[in-house]
Structures are given as C-alpha cells and as structure tokens.
Coordinates of C-alpha atoms in Angstrom, one line a residue:
X213 CA 117.1 255.9 36.7
X214 CA 115.1 256.1 40.0
X215 CA 115.1 253.1 42.2
X216 CA 111.8 251.7 43.4
X217 CA 111.5 250.9 47.1
X218 CA 108.5 249.7 49.1
X219 CA 108.1 250.7 52.7
X220 CA 106.7 248.4 55.4
X221 CA 106.5 249.8 58.9
X222 CA 109.9 251.5 58.8
X223 CA 111.6 248.7 57.0
X224 CA 112.4 248.9 53.3
X225 CA 112.0 246.1 50.8
X226 CA 114.1 247.1 47.8
X227 CA 114.5 245.9 44.2
X228 CA 118.1 245.0 43.3
X229 CA 119.8 248.0 41.9
X230 CA 123.6 248.5 41.9
X231 CA 123.5 252.3 42.5
X232 CA 121.1 251.8 45.4
X233 CA 123.4 249.1 46.9
X234 CA 126.4 251.4 46.6
X235 CA 124.6 254.2 48.4
X236 CA 123.5 251.9 51.2
X237 CA 127.0 250.4 51.5
X238 CA 128.5 253.9 52.2
X239 CA 129.7 254.0 55.8
X240 CA 129.6 250.2 56.2
X241 CA 133.1 249.2 57.1
X242 CA 133.9 245.6 56.0
X243 CA 137.2 243.8 56.1
X244 CA 136.7 240.6 54.1
X245 CA 139.0 237.7 54.8
X246 CA 140.6 235.6 52.1
X247 CA 140.5 231.9 52.6
X248 CA 142.4 229.4 50.5
X249 CA 141.2 226.0 49.3
X250 CA 142.6 222.7 50.6
X251 CA 141.4 219.2 49.7
X252 CA 140.6 216.3 52.0
X253 CA 143.0 213.4 51.5
X254 CA 140.9 210.5 50.2
X255 CA 143.5 208.0 51.2
X256 CA 143.0 209.0 54.8
X257 CA 139.3 209.7 54.5
X258 CA 137.9 207.7 51.6
X259 CA 134.2 208.4 52.5
X260 CA 134.6 212.2 52.5
X261 CA 133.3 212.8 49.0
X262 CA 130.9 215.0 47.1
X263 CA 127.9 213.5 45.3
X264 CA 130.1 212.7 42.2
X265 CA 132.9 211.0 44.2
X266 CA 135.3 214.0 44.1
X267 CA 137.0 215.0 47.3
X268 CA 135.4 217.2 50.0
X269 CA 137.5 220.3 50.7
X270 CA 137.6 223.4 52.9
X271 CA 138.8 227.0 52.7
X272 CA 141.0 228.3 55.6
X273 CA 142.4 231.6 56.6
X274 CA 146.1 230.8 56.7
X275 CA 147.0 233.2 59.5
X276 CA 150.3 234.2 57.8
X277 CA 150.3 237.5 59.8
X278 CA 149.9 235.6 63.1
X279 CA 147.1 238.0 64.1
X280 CA 144.5 235.3 64.5
X281 CA 143.7 233.6 67.8
X282 CA 144.8 230.0 67.5
X283 CA 142.8 229.1 70.6
X284 CA 139.4 229.5 69.0
X285 CA 138.4 228.1 65.6
X286 CA 135.2 228.7 63.7
X287 CA 134.2 226.1 61.1
X288 CA 131.2 227.2 59.0
X289 CA 129.2 224.9 56.7
X290 CA 127.9 226.4 53.4
X291 CA 124.3 226.2 52.5
X292 CA 122.5 225.6 49.2
X293 CA 119.4 223.5 49.4
X294 CA 119.3 219.7 48.9
X295 CA 117.5 216.9 47.1
X296 CA 115.3 214.1 48.5
X297 CA 114.6 211.6 45.7
X298 CA 115.8 210.6 42.2
X299 CA 113.8 213.3 40.5
X300 CA 114.9 216.2 42.7
X301 CA 118.5 215.1 42.6
X302 CA 118.4 214.9 38.8
X303 CA 117.1 218.4 38.7
X304 CA 119.8 219.5 41.2
X305 CA 122.5 218.0 39.0
X306 CA 121.3 219.9 36.0
X307 CA 120.5 223.2 37.7
X308 CA 123.0 223.4 40.6
X309 CA 125.9 221.3 39.4
X310 CA 128.4 223.4 41.5
X311 CA 126.8 222.1 44.7
X312 CA 127.4 218.4 43.8
X313 CA 131.1 218.4 42.9
X314 CA 134.5 220.0 43.7
X315 CA 135.2 220.7 40.1
X316 CA 133.9 224.3 40.1
X317 CA 135.5 225.5 43.3
X318 CA 137.8 228.5 43.1
X319 CA 141.3 228.4 44.6
X320 CA 140.3 231.1 47.1
X321 CA 137.3 233.0 48.3
X322 CA 136.7 236.2 50.2
X323 CA 134.1 236.3 53.0
X324 CA 132.5 238.8 55.3
X325 CA 129.9 238.3 58.1
X326 CA 131.4 235.9 60.7
X327 CA 134.6 235.9 58.7
X328 CA 135.1 239.6 58.7
X329 CA 138.3 240.8 60.4
X330 CA 136.9 244.1 61.6
X331 CA 136.2 243.8 65.4
X332 CA 133.8 246.7 65.3
X333 CA 131.4 244.5 63.3
X334 CA 132.4 240.9 64.1
X335 CA 132.9 239.5 67.6
X336 CA 134.6 236.5 66.0
X337 CA 137.0 238.7 64.1
X338 CA 140.2 237.4 65.7
X339 CA 139.5 233.7 65.5
X340 CA 140.8 231.2 63.0
X341 CA 138.2 230.7 60.2
X342 CA 137.3 227.7 58.1
X343 CA 134.6 227.7 55.4
X344 CA 133.5 224.3 54.2
X345 CA 131.9 224.3 50.7
X346 CA 128.8 222.2 50.2
X347 CA 128.7 219.4 47.7
X348 CA 126.8 216.5 49.3
X349 CA 123.2 217.7 48.7
X350 CA 122.0 216.1 52.0
X351 CA 122.1 219.1 54.4
X352 CA 125.3 217.6 55.8
X353 CA 123.2 214.8 57.4
X354 CA 123.5 211.8 55.0
X355 CA 125.7 208.7 55.0
X356 CA 124.9 206.6 51.9
X357 CA 127.2 205.1 49.4
X358 CA 126.8 205.5 45.7
X359 CA 124.5 202.9 44.1
X360 CA 122.2 202.4 41.1
X361 CA 119.3 203.4 43.4
X362 CA 120.9 206.8 43.8
X363 CA 122.0 207.2 40.2
X364 CA 125.6 206.6 41.5
X365 CA 125.5 209.5 43.8
X366 CA 127.1 209.4 47.3
X367 CA 125.5 211.3 50.2
X368 CA 128.3 211.7 52.8
X369 CA 127.7 214.9 54.7
X370 CA 128.4 213.2 58.0
X371 CA 131.7 211.9 56.8
X372 CA 132.6 215.3 55.3
X373 CA 132.3 217.0 58.6
X374 CA 134.3 214.4 60.5
X375 CA 137.1 214.3 57.9
X376 CA 137.3 218.1 57.9
X377 CA 137.6 218.3 61.7
X378 CA 140.2 215.5 61.7
X379 CA 142.2 217.3 59.0
X380 CA 142.2 220.6 60.8
X381 CA 143.7 218.7 63.8
X382 CA 146.4 216.8 61.9
X383 CA 147.3 219.2 59.1
X384 CA 146.7 222.6 60.7
X385 CA 147.4 221.8 64.3
X386 CA 144.1 222.8 65.7
X387 CA 144.4 222.2 69.4
X388 CA 148.2 221.8 69.3
X389 CA 150.2 222.9 71.2
X390 CA 147.6 225.2 72.7
X391 CA 144.2 223.7 73.6
X392 CA 141.5 225.0 71.3
X393 CA 137.8 225.9 71.4
X394 CA 135.6 225.0 68.5
X395 CA 132.7 227.1 67.2
X396 CA 130.5 225.0 64.8
X397 CA 128.5 227.2 62.4
X398 CA 126.3 226.9 59.3
X399 CA 123.8 228.8 57.3
X400 CA 120.7 227.6 55.6
X401 CA 121.3 223.9 54.6
X402 CA 124.6 224.4 56.5
X403 CA 122.7 225.7 59.5
X404 CA 120.5 222.6 59.5
X405 CA 123.6 220.5 59.1
X406 CA 125.2 222.2 62.1
X407 CA 122.0 221.7 64.1
X408 CA 121.7 218.0 63.3
X409 CA 125.4 217.3 63.9
X410 CA 126.2 219.5 66.9
X411 CA 125.3 217.0 69.6
X412 CA 127.7 214.5 68.0
X413 CA 130.7 216.9 67.8
X414 CA 132.0 216.2 71.3
X415 CA 132.1 212.5 70.5
X416 CA 133.9 213.2 67.2
X417 CA 136.5 215.3 69.0
X418 CA 137.0 212.8 71.7
X419 CA 137.4 210.0 69.2
X420 CA 140.2 211.9 67.5
X421 CA 142.0 212.2 70.9
X422 CA 142.1 215.9 70.3
X423 CA 142.8 218.8 72.6
X424 CA 139.8 220.6 71.2
X425 CA 136.4 221.3 72.9
X426 CA 133.2 222.4 71.5
X427 CA 132.3 226.0 72.5
X428 CA 128.9 226.5 70.9
X429 CA 127.0 226.3 67.6
X430 CA 125.8 229.1 65.3
X431 CA 122.6 227.9 63.6
X432 CA 121.7 230.4 61.0
X433 CA 118.3 230.1 59.2
X434 CA 117.9 226.4 60.3
X435 CA 114.5 226.7 62.0
X436 CA 112.0 225.3 59.6
X437 CA 108.4 225.5 60.7
X438 CA 105.9 222.8 59.7
X439 CA 103.3 224.5 57.4
X440 CA 101.6 223.2 54.3
X441 CA 102.5 225.4 51.3
X442 CA 99.9 227.3 49.5
X443 CA 102.0 227.1 46.3
X444 CA 100.4 224.5 44.0
X445 CA 102.5 221.4 43.3
X446 CA 105.3 222.2 45.7
X447 CA 106.9 219.6 47.9
X448 CA 106.5 220.8 51.4
X449 CA 109.5 221.2 53.7
X450 CA 108.2 218.4 55.8
X451 CA 107.9 216.0 52.8
X452 CA 111.4 217.0 51.7
X453 CA 112.8 216.1 55.1
X454 CA 110.9 212.7 55.0
X455 CA 112.5 212.0 51.7
X456 CA 116.0 213.0 52.7
X457 CA 115.9 211.0 55.9
X458 CA 115.5 207.8 53.8
X459 CA 117.1 208.7 50.5
X460 CA 120.4 210.0 52.0
X461 CA 120.3 207.6 55.0
X462 CA 120.3 210.2 57.8
X463 CA 119.4 207.7 60.6
X464 CA 122.9 208.0 62.1
X465 CA 122.1 211.6 63.1
X466 CA 118.9 210.6 64.9
X467 CA 120.0 207.5 66.7
X468 CA 121.3 208.2 70.2
X469 CA 120.0 211.8 70.2
X470 CA 117.5 213.3 72.6
X471 CA 115.2 214.0 69.7
X472 CA 115.4 210.4 68.6
X473 CA 114.3 209.4 72.1
X474 CA 111.2 211.6 71.7
X475 CA 110.3 210.6 68.1
X476 CA 110.8 206.9 68.3
X477 CA 108.1 205.8 65.7
X478 CA 109.7 205.1 62.3
X479 CA 107.1 207.4 60.7
X480 CA 108.3 210.3 62.9
X481 CA 112.1 209.9 62.7
X482 CA 112.3 212.5 60.0
X483 CA 111.3 215.2 62.5
X484 CA 114.8 215.0 64.0
X485 CA 116.1 216.7 60.8
X486 CA 113.5 219.5 61.0
X487 CA 114.3 222.7 62.9
X488 CA 111.0 223.1 64.8
X489 CA 111.3 219.6 66.2
X490 CA 115.0 219.1 66.5
X491 CA 116.3 222.4 67.8
X492 CA 114.4 222.5 71.1
X493 CA 116.0 219.1 72.0
X494 CA 119.6 220.1 71.5
X495 CA 122.0 219.4 74.4
X496 CA 125.0 221.5 73.3
X497 CA 125.1 225.3 73.6
X498 CA 123.9 227.1 70.5
X499 CA 122.5 230.4 69.2
X500 CA 120.0 230.5 66.4
X501 CA 119.0 233.1 63.8
X502 CA 115.4 232.7 62.7
X503 CA 113.9 235.5 60.7
X504 CA 110.2 235.9 61.2
X505 CA 109.8 236.2 57.4
X506 CA 112.5 233.8 56.3
X507 CA 112.8 234.5 52.6
X508 CA 113.8 230.9 51.6
X509 CA 110.9 229.2 53.5
X510 CA 108.4 231.8 52.2
X511 CA 109.7 231.2 48.6
X512 CA 108.7 227.5 49.0
X513 CA 105.5 228.1 50.9
X514 CA 104.0 231.0 48.9
X515 CA 106.1 230.8 45.7
X516 CA 107.8 234.2 45.9
X517 CA 109.7 236.7 48.1
X518 CA 108.8 239.7 45.9
X519 CA 106.3 241.1 48.5
X520 CA 105.0 243.9 46.3
X521 CA 103.5 241.2 44.0
X522 CA 101.9 239.2 46.8
X523 CA 98.3 238.3 46.4
X524 CA 95.9 238.7 49.4
X525 CA 96.3 235.0 50.0
X526 CA 100.1 235.1 50.1
X527 CA 100.1 238.2 52.3
X528 CA 97.7 236.6 54.7
X529 CA 99.8 233.4 54.9
X530 CA 103.0 235.3 55.6
X531 CA 101.4 237.5 58.3
X532 CA 98.9 235.1 59.9
X533 CA 100.4 231.7 59.5
X534 CA 104.2 231.9 58.9
X535 CA 105.2 234.7 61.3
X536 CA 103.1 233.4 64.2
X537 CA 104.5 229.8 63.7
X538 CA 108.1 231.1 63.6
X539 CA 107.6 233.1 66.8
X540 CA 106.0 230.1 68.5
X541 CA 109.0 227.9 67.4
X542 CA 111.5 230.5 68.6
X543 CA 109.8 230.6 72.0
X544 CA 110.8 226.9 72.5
X545 CA 114.6 227.7 72.0
X546 CA 117.2 228.4 74.6
X547 CA 119.2 231.0 72.7
X548 CA 118.0 232.8 69.6
X549 CA 117.7 236.1 67.6
X550 CA 114.5 236.6 65.6
X551 CA 114.0 239.9 63.8
X552 CA 110.6 240.6 62.1
X553 CA 112.4 240.9 58.8
X554 CA 112.4 239.3 55.4
X555 CA 115.8 237.7 55.0
X556 CA 117.7 234.5 55.1
X557 CA 121.2 233.4 56.0
X558 CA 123.2 236.4 57.5
X559 CA 126.4 234.8 58.7
X560 CA 128.2 235.4 55.4
X561 CA 126.8 238.8 54.8
X562 CA 126.8 242.4 56.2
X563 CA 123.4 241.5 57.7
X564 CA 125.3 239.7 60.5
X565 CA 125.6 243.0 62.2
X566 CA 123.4 245.2 59.9
X567 CA 120.0 243.8 60.6
X568 CA 118.8 244.8 64.1
X569 CA 115.8 244.5 66.2
X570 CA 114.5 246.0 69.5
X571 CA 117.3 247.9 71.3
X572 CA 119.6 247.7 68.2
X573 CA 120.5 244.1 68.9
X574 CA 121.9 242.1 65.9
X575 CA 122.8 238.5 65.4
X576 CA 126.4 239.5 65.9
X577 CA 125.3 240.8 69.4
X578 CA 123.7 237.5 70.1
X579 CA 126.8 235.5 69.0
X580 CA 129.0 237.8 71.1
X581 CA 126.9 236.9 74.1
X582 CA 127.9 233.2 73.7
X583 CA 131.6 233.8 73.9
X584 CA 131.6 233.4 77.7
X585 CA 130.8 229.8 78.7
X586 CA 129.1 231.3 81.8
X587 CA 126.8 233.5 79.8
X588 CA 123.0 233.2 80.4
X589 CA 121.3 232.2 77.1
X590 CA 118.7 234.6 75.9
X591 CA 116.0 234.8 73.2
X592 CA 115.6 238.2 71.4
X593 CA 112.4 238.5 69.5
X594 CA 111.4 241.6 67.5
X595 CA 108.0 242.6 68.5
X596 CA 106.2 244.2 65.5
X597 CA 103.5 241.8 64.5
X598 CA 100.7 243.9 63.0
X599 CA 102.3 246.3 60.6
X600 CA 103.1 244.3 57.5
X601 CA 105.9 242.1 56.2
X602 CA 109.4 243.2 57.0
X603 CA 108.1 245.5 59.7
X604 CA 111.1 245.9 61.9
X605 CA 112.8 249.3 62.0
X606 CA 116.2 247.5 61.7
X607 CA 115.2 245.6 58.5
X608 CA 117.5 247.3 56.0
X609 CA 119.1 244.5 53.8
X610 CA 122.1 245.5 51.8
X611 CA 123.1 242.3 50.1
X612 CA 119.7 240.6 50.2
X613 CA 117.3 243.3 48.9
X614 CA 113.8 242.1 48.2

C-alpha cells in the first residue's frame, strides 16, 4: 500500500506507516542502551513518592563493561504532561495511570537519543546514564502531601529529584572516588522540571557533601509560549501553570530564584514555572531545544498536529502566532537550538541528531558545544519563516511522523 506524505518546503510530514519508517531508518545507526530499574529506599527518603504513595525509582546503565566514563553522569527526567486540579487529576488517573504510580514500570528499558552508545551520533555516548521515570504529575516541581483536598494524591517532584541524586551518590558512588560532573536533563514535562529545578541543583549537591558539580542542563521542549488557544474549551498552558503552582505547591521552586525576584506579585508567581518567563532568568548553564512548531503545544492550542487537516484558522495561528512567538522567546535565551520543524521532545529519539537546521546543526551538535565549560553559548535558529509548517530542509522525523 502506498504511503501518503505531505511536503512543506523541503520537509516532509508523514502519516505513521511501518514500511515507511523502516525505509527511513535504513542507514541510521543506533546503539540503544539498556538501563535497569532501581527503587528509592523510602526509609531513607520517605517523601520521594509517586502520586499514589509508591516509591520513586530510576533506571541506570550499570556499566558492567567498564566502558562508561564515571566522571560525567547524565540524569534525565521523563516527560508526560501533568494535572492542575481535582478534575484534571481524576482524568489523568483514569487515562494515564502509568504516569501516577510505579506499579507498571518494567524491570529494564532501552533508550536511544542522549542514551545512545554510538559516539558518531551522541556526544554523551560515554557518560553514565540515568533515566528517571515520571509518576508525580507535577512537572517535577511540586511538594505537597496527600490529603482529602488532593484526593489522597501526593505531589513530590522536588523530593523525587533530591532523593534520586542522593541515591546515586550513596548507592552508585557518583563522585567517589573520582570527582564527577553532573548533566541535568529532561524532556517535555521533564524538560520543564529540569528548567525549574536547575538553579537549585548546586545547593542540593552541596547539602549532600558530594564531590559532584553541575556541568549544565539539557532543557528539551520546555519553552512554553504564552498564547490563548483557539481550541474551544481547552485550558490554556498559562492557566494550567497557574493551577499547578497552587494545587501541587510549587512555591519552593520559585522562592529564592532570580525569576521569583522579578515576578513578586502573588498573581504572577506561576510565571516562574512557564518557559517563556523562567528560562531567560536561569543562572546555571543550559542548552534548550525549542521547535518552532512544537507539536505538543500546537496540539493544545489548535487541537491537532495533523497539518494536512488544518483549517485556514489553524494554519494561520501556527504560522503567524505560534512560530513568531517561539522565535521571539528563543531570542531571549543564552543557549538554544530551534529548528522550524513540527516535533517535540528529541532527547530520547533519533531526532536528537537526525533533525537539523541551517548548516546541518542538530540538537546533538548544540549539546556537544556545552561540554567545554569555557564554550561560548550560542543560539541556533532555523530561518525559514514564510514557506509553510515544518519548512526546514532538515525536518525529517523518523519516530515522530506527523
């Protein structure tokens, strides 16, 4: 059966089709890494729990071959949306149960992207890898105990991060006997969690009396832009952030921050959870990935990512509201990669190196540039703005075909 594809200025937006994906994958060399599940000890870290009170956990590459570099560790937070009030959390429990508990986690997972062991693709290939599954529904930002007001759900994203770092130090000898550098990463909700927590990581490491220092952050698909959706009845991303700030008690990741010093009014504190407001204020080194047609944000704002079915209104919003707003937000950052592509969350996929923009630069290239602490931060922005959605010549998604 023939596969339908729609061309936009040299890029291709494709319908999912297994034969097409197999053809596209030919010649793409990946070396997925297996990571094994470990649980946080709740006797040592009683607050590091999922929504339902089960223990937070993490997957780690066990380095049995001794080939990984113990001097640099990469800890990556999983994404997966969130909820912001009783109604949205009830819906999440029924529709995304696996993101609220540890009861569905596999004993091991295989990952590519920043986890891939092929140095031809991945500049982080030789580093020790940790993948932290998401079960707190708060974008890794909350710190609220279970109560009748939360339908007996906990929101402990902050504690999950602290407990995982502590356990890597005590159980896996991160920073001992060799001093270690720590790369703090996340994608989607995990990227927003990394963004909101990164300026607190040096204090966490210092409090643990560790021999570990923060190198930089990888903030993948965390740059929300503040637009009103054209989708009827949808809760805007701004209103979601306002809800999460209160419902999950995220104030501890605003207090003492540069962003909190700027947005001091109680009615504005939520902005320090929101990419377009928080990311420009970050103190620690980071590199961000921000697609100019972020498929998740567009799915909220226009109701779909299937571009071939867009109405004139949806197309106009994507081209004349969303893309310009994203480009303007990216211009306020110190280090970023922004391709004019329709995608979301590349750090666990082939798109980490497979999506490129001007000069064949990929997000992997941008991350590579951060490995030297003396590197000069740069912002790489793809520059096709008038030739349709997904207009970059390097927009060829393999695992995220739209």
